[in-house]
Amino acid sequence: MMNKTTAVASMLTLFLLISVTAYAASEYIQIRNSEGVVKVQHVAPNEAAGVASFDKYAAQVYAFAKPDELIAYLVKNKAGALGLATELSFKYKEQRIGAYSDFLKEIKRTGAPKLPELAAGYAFKYGVINPNLPTTDADKKSSLYQDTLQDLTAQANKDKGNGNLFMKAIPWSEPGWISATYSKDNAYIGISASIMKDGKMFVEQEPENQANKIMVAGTEVIYNKVVKEEVSYDYLNWYNEKQDAYYTLTSYGNKTLTEEQFLQLAGELLK
């Protein structure tokens, strides 16, 4: 996403397609669906959140997993049944798919949004599809969740040693996130989509981020221009109501897209 300079683009060729509305830094952007429900909300950075603590168990699970495996695991923090977790945790080991034909097969298998083979003249390099983690109340009532929880609980109760981590690979078919990377002469484009599952997306808007809402092919697109002392970069976001997915479009490497090229590519993806 990052590059050392930012490009200034002419919008003359896009006047018929695009109209621009600028937002002051203090006005946080919202995107609503056709029913008026807020689906994307920009918010101030949460300075109190800090850096997440290191999860040694998740690291062990990741080392255990094979590429493209979703692992359910249960932790026993101390001796005895009282120390056994009552809910499953999950970790996925990402797999890069290098051939577009194989990527397309996974898109069809999971029902993930389809991403193109070419993007603004950049060729497909690899794609990734991550599973939706079964952590909702409805997921926890499913037979797969309950059977896995019972299995790992039984293993933990039978264990007489010092084991405190119990894990199992489980099948998955529902996508949670998809991305593709495209390349041309050491320059790259990234397209990703988070599947929101009827949820709401909260986006931190840093003071250095000049975020503008732009209409592209009938869809509200957020053009982000981030200028910091050490680096500057641009990227796009939008919400696809039909797919209930939140998209991010990035450009990085030894050459980056201009604002005009960003918006042209977004227009192609939104057709």
C-alpha positions as MATLAB code, in Angstrom:
seq = 'MMNKTTAVASMLTLFLLISVTAYAASEYIQIRNSEGVVKVQHVAPNEAAGVASFDKYAAQVYAFAKPDELIAYLVKNKAGALGLATELSFKYKEQRIGAYSDFLKEIKRTGAPKLPELAAGYAFKYGVINPNLPTTDADKKSSLYQDTLQDLTAQANKDKGNGNLFMKAIPWSEPGWISATYSKDNAYIGISASIMKDGKMFVEQEPENQANKIMVAGTEVIYNKVVKEEVSYDYLNWYNEKQDAYYTLTSYGNKTLTEEQFLQLAGELLK';
ca = [
       0.000    0.000    0.000;
       2.870    2.355    0.778;
       4.910    4.495   -1.602;
       7.216    7.503   -1.253;
       5.243    9.942   -3.367;
       1.625   10.597   -4.236;
       0.306   11.382   -7.714;
      -1.968   14.291   -8.647;
      -4.542   13.087  -11.193;
      -6.776   14.935  -13.655;
     -10.481   14.140  -13.374;
     -11.536   15.668  -16.704;
     -12.215   12.324  -18.397;
     -14.385   11.142  -15.510;
     -16.801   14.048  -15.067;
     -19.698   12.095  -16.561;
     -19.050    9.147  -14.244;
     -17.999   10.754  -11.002;
     -19.101   13.535   -8.692;
     -17.030   14.491   -5.686;
     -17.999   15.613   -2.198;
     -15.208   16.566    0.185;
     -15.444   15.955    3.920;
     -13.647   17.888    6.631;
     -11.393   15.787    8.847;
     -13.780   16.231   11.773;
     -16.740   14.793    9.843;
     -16.676   11.019    9.934;
     -18.016    9.303    6.847;
     -20.944    6.908    6.747;
     -22.169    4.599    4.000;
     -25.795    3.454    4.149;
     -27.592    0.690    2.300;
     -30.746    1.196    0.225;
     -32.874    0.986    3.385;
     -30.937    3.782    5.070;
     -29.093    1.510    7.511;
     -25.498    2.555    8.244;
     -23.206   -0.244    7.015;
     -19.834    1.552    7.127;
     -18.916    4.048    9.841;
     -15.631    5.958   10.037;
     -14.549    6.563   13.625;
     -11.690    8.239   15.473;
      -8.668    6.013   16.192;
      -9.005    4.135   19.465;
      -5.828    5.170   21.237;
      -6.772    3.166   24.327;
      -6.884   -0.113   22.406;
      -3.107   -0.453   22.177;
      -1.394   -3.524   20.725;
      -3.055   -6.900   21.171;
      -1.199   -9.242   23.522;
       0.661  -12.196   22.034;
      -1.359  -15.405   22.029;
       1.143  -18.237   22.479;
      -1.535  -20.846   21.918;
      -2.599  -19.334   18.601;
       1.059  -19.377   17.542;
       1.308  -23.080   18.432;
      -1.879  -23.826   16.518;
      -0.606  -21.948   13.471;
       2.635  -23.967   13.534;
       0.589  -27.185   13.756;
      -1.801  -26.350   10.916;
      -1.259  -27.169    7.267;
      -1.916  -24.486    4.618;
      -5.662  -23.909    4.103;
      -6.562  -25.677    7.360;
      -8.997  -24.187    9.851;
      -8.096  -25.414   13.333;
     -10.490  -25.448   16.276;
      -8.722  -25.506   19.625;
      -9.454  -25.649   23.319;
      -7.176  -24.350   26.077;
      -6.773  -25.652   29.622;
      -4.993  -22.909   31.547;
      -4.649  -24.794   34.802;
      -5.144  -28.279   36.198;
      -8.636  -29.598   36.597;
     -11.956  -29.094   34.844;
     -12.348  -25.530   36.137;
      -9.454  -24.395   33.966;
     -10.888  -25.782   30.727;
     -12.312  -23.300   28.241;
     -15.993  -23.776   27.473;
     -15.843  -22.285   23.974;
     -13.711  -23.065   20.968;
     -11.071  -20.770   19.518;
     -10.077  -20.851   15.856;
      -6.978  -20.267   13.753;
      -6.576  -20.474    9.986;
      -3.307  -20.982    8.093;
      -3.540  -18.929    4.937;
      -2.803  -20.450    1.541;
      -1.824  -18.430   -1.528;
      -3.386  -19.734   -4.718;
      -1.045  -19.037   -7.634;
      -3.161  -20.121  -10.614;
      -6.261  -18.080  -11.426;
      -8.134  -21.225  -12.550;
      -7.617  -22.747   -9.086;
      -8.590  -19.455   -7.441;
     -11.792  -19.414   -9.470;
     -12.585  -22.964   -8.336;
     -12.270  -21.874   -4.696;
     -14.469  -18.857   -5.371;
     -17.145  -21.157   -6.765;
     -16.752  -23.660   -3.904;
     -17.104  -21.053   -1.186;
     -19.433  -18.587   -2.872;
     -16.958  -15.745   -2.348;
     -17.224  -12.586   -4.505;
     -15.530  -13.074   -7.853;
     -12.357  -11.069   -8.430;
     -11.022  -10.537  -11.982;
      -8.069  -12.178  -13.692;
      -6.723   -8.794  -14.854;
      -6.855   -5.402  -13.127;
      -5.908   -2.227  -15.013;
      -3.463   -4.213  -17.147;
      -1.908   -5.928  -14.111;
      -1.804   -9.749  -14.222;
      -3.107  -12.022  -11.470;
      -0.239  -13.102   -9.181;
      -2.023  -14.960   -6.367;
      -5.272  -15.045   -4.455;
      -6.339  -15.854   -0.906;
      -9.687  -16.881    0.569;
     -10.016  -16.991    4.348;
     -12.895  -18.796    6.080;
     -15.613  -17.200    8.113;
     -14.777  -18.122   11.709;
     -17.752  -19.845   13.422;
     -17.966  -17.607   16.476;
     -21.547  -16.264   16.449;
     -24.269  -17.558   18.768;
     -25.875  -19.317   15.802;
     -22.545  -20.960   14.866;
     -22.100  -22.251   18.408;
     -25.402  -24.110   18.175;
     -24.399  -25.961   14.996;
     -23.711  -29.701   15.080;
     -20.135  -29.191   13.802;
     -19.326  -26.756   16.600;
     -20.932  -28.861   19.324;
     -19.387  -32.134   18.115;
     -15.935  -30.537   17.922;
     -16.308  -28.984   21.375;
     -17.354  -32.325   22.877;
     -14.480  -34.141   21.169;
     -11.810  -31.715   22.369;
     -13.331  -31.527   25.850;
     -13.184  -35.314   26.098;
      -9.533  -35.271   24.994;
      -8.700  -32.649   27.610;
     -10.464  -34.553   30.392;
      -8.658  -37.792   29.501;
      -5.254  -36.131   29.368;
      -3.257  -36.963   32.509;
      -0.109  -35.149   31.489;
       0.822  -31.500   31.251;
      -1.052  -30.870   28.020;
      -3.077  -27.671   27.958;
      -3.791  -27.252   24.242;
      -6.148  -29.512   22.297;
      -6.848  -28.946   18.617;
      -8.511  -30.396   15.553;
      -8.781  -29.473   11.869;
     -12.378  -28.839   10.807;
     -13.920  -28.438    7.340;
     -14.979  -25.016    6.102;
     -16.861  -23.709    3.079;
     -18.103  -20.250    4.069;
     -15.792  -17.337    3.146;
     -15.013  -14.448    5.456;
     -12.468  -12.564    3.373;
     -11.050  -12.745   -0.146;
      -8.151  -10.945   -1.794;
      -6.126  -10.987   -4.992;
      -2.754   -9.464   -5.817;
      -1.877   -8.340   -9.358;
       1.571   -7.422  -10.679;
       3.295   -5.626  -13.555;
       7.009   -4.732  -13.617;
       7.443   -4.761   -9.806;
       4.272   -2.734   -9.312;
       1.263   -4.247   -7.555;
      -2.480   -3.830   -7.149;
      -4.421   -5.415   -4.299;
      -8.179   -6.036   -4.293;
      -9.823   -7.442   -1.170;
     -13.341   -7.890    0.159;
     -14.543   -8.562    3.703;
     -17.866  -10.395    3.774;
     -19.905   -8.620    6.448;
     -22.625  -11.223    7.213;
     -25.265   -8.535    7.911;
     -22.827   -6.792   10.233;
     -21.419   -3.260   10.316;
     -17.929   -2.117    9.375;
     -16.095    0.355   11.632;
     -13.120    2.078    9.999;
     -10.582    4.110   11.955;
      -9.952    7.451   10.259;
      -6.561    8.807   11.294;
      -5.939   12.581   11.337;
      -3.503   12.162    8.429;
      -6.176   10.495    6.305;
      -8.015   12.829    3.923;
     -11.107   10.754    3.174;
     -13.478   11.880    0.424;
     -16.754   10.292   -0.593;
     -17.002    9.969   -4.384;
     -19.784    8.584   -6.570;
     -18.432    6.004   -9.038;
     -20.904    4.245  -11.339;
     -23.706    4.879   -8.841;
     -21.772    3.618   -5.798;
     -20.296    5.675   -2.952;
     -16.531    5.139   -2.947;
     -14.188    6.473   -0.248;
     -10.945    7.833   -1.675;
      -8.304    7.869    1.064;
      -5.160    9.976    0.784;
      -2.805    9.394    3.718;
       0.132   11.768    4.127;
       2.546   11.174    7.002;
       6.050   12.430    7.633;
       7.667    9.140    6.663;
       5.292    7.861    3.983;
       2.245    8.639    1.858;
      -0.227    6.420    0.026;
      -3.726    6.318   -1.470;
      -6.402    3.627   -1.406;
     -10.119    3.112   -2.087;
     -12.980    1.555   -0.122;
     -16.625    0.872   -0.961;
     -19.574   -1.206    0.190;
     -21.247   -3.654   -2.205;
     -24.816   -4.045   -0.955;
     -25.689   -7.006   -3.172;
     -22.710   -8.985   -1.878;
     -22.823   -7.407    1.601;
     -19.061   -6.952    1.279;
     -16.603   -4.146    2.079;
     -13.915   -3.661   -0.583;
     -10.399   -2.233   -0.412;
      -8.330   -1.326   -3.472;
      -4.596   -0.612   -3.024;
      -1.583    0.144   -5.218;
       2.089   -0.181   -4.235;
       5.560   -1.023   -5.496;
       7.827    0.948   -7.832;
       4.814    2.552   -9.511;
       1.373    3.354   -8.117;
      -1.991    4.204   -9.615;
      -2.973    7.830   -9.960;
      -6.278    8.979   -8.498;
      -7.830    8.842  -11.959;
      -6.594    5.274  -12.507;
      -7.856    4.209   -9.079;
     -11.319    5.504   -9.885;
     -11.336    4.044  -13.387;
     -10.481    0.607  -11.979;
     -13.156    0.957   -9.301;
     -15.649    1.786  -12.058;
     -14.699   -1.395  -13.930;
     -15.059   -3.521  -10.799;
     -18.449   -1.967  -10.039;
     -19.979   -2.730  -13.439;
];
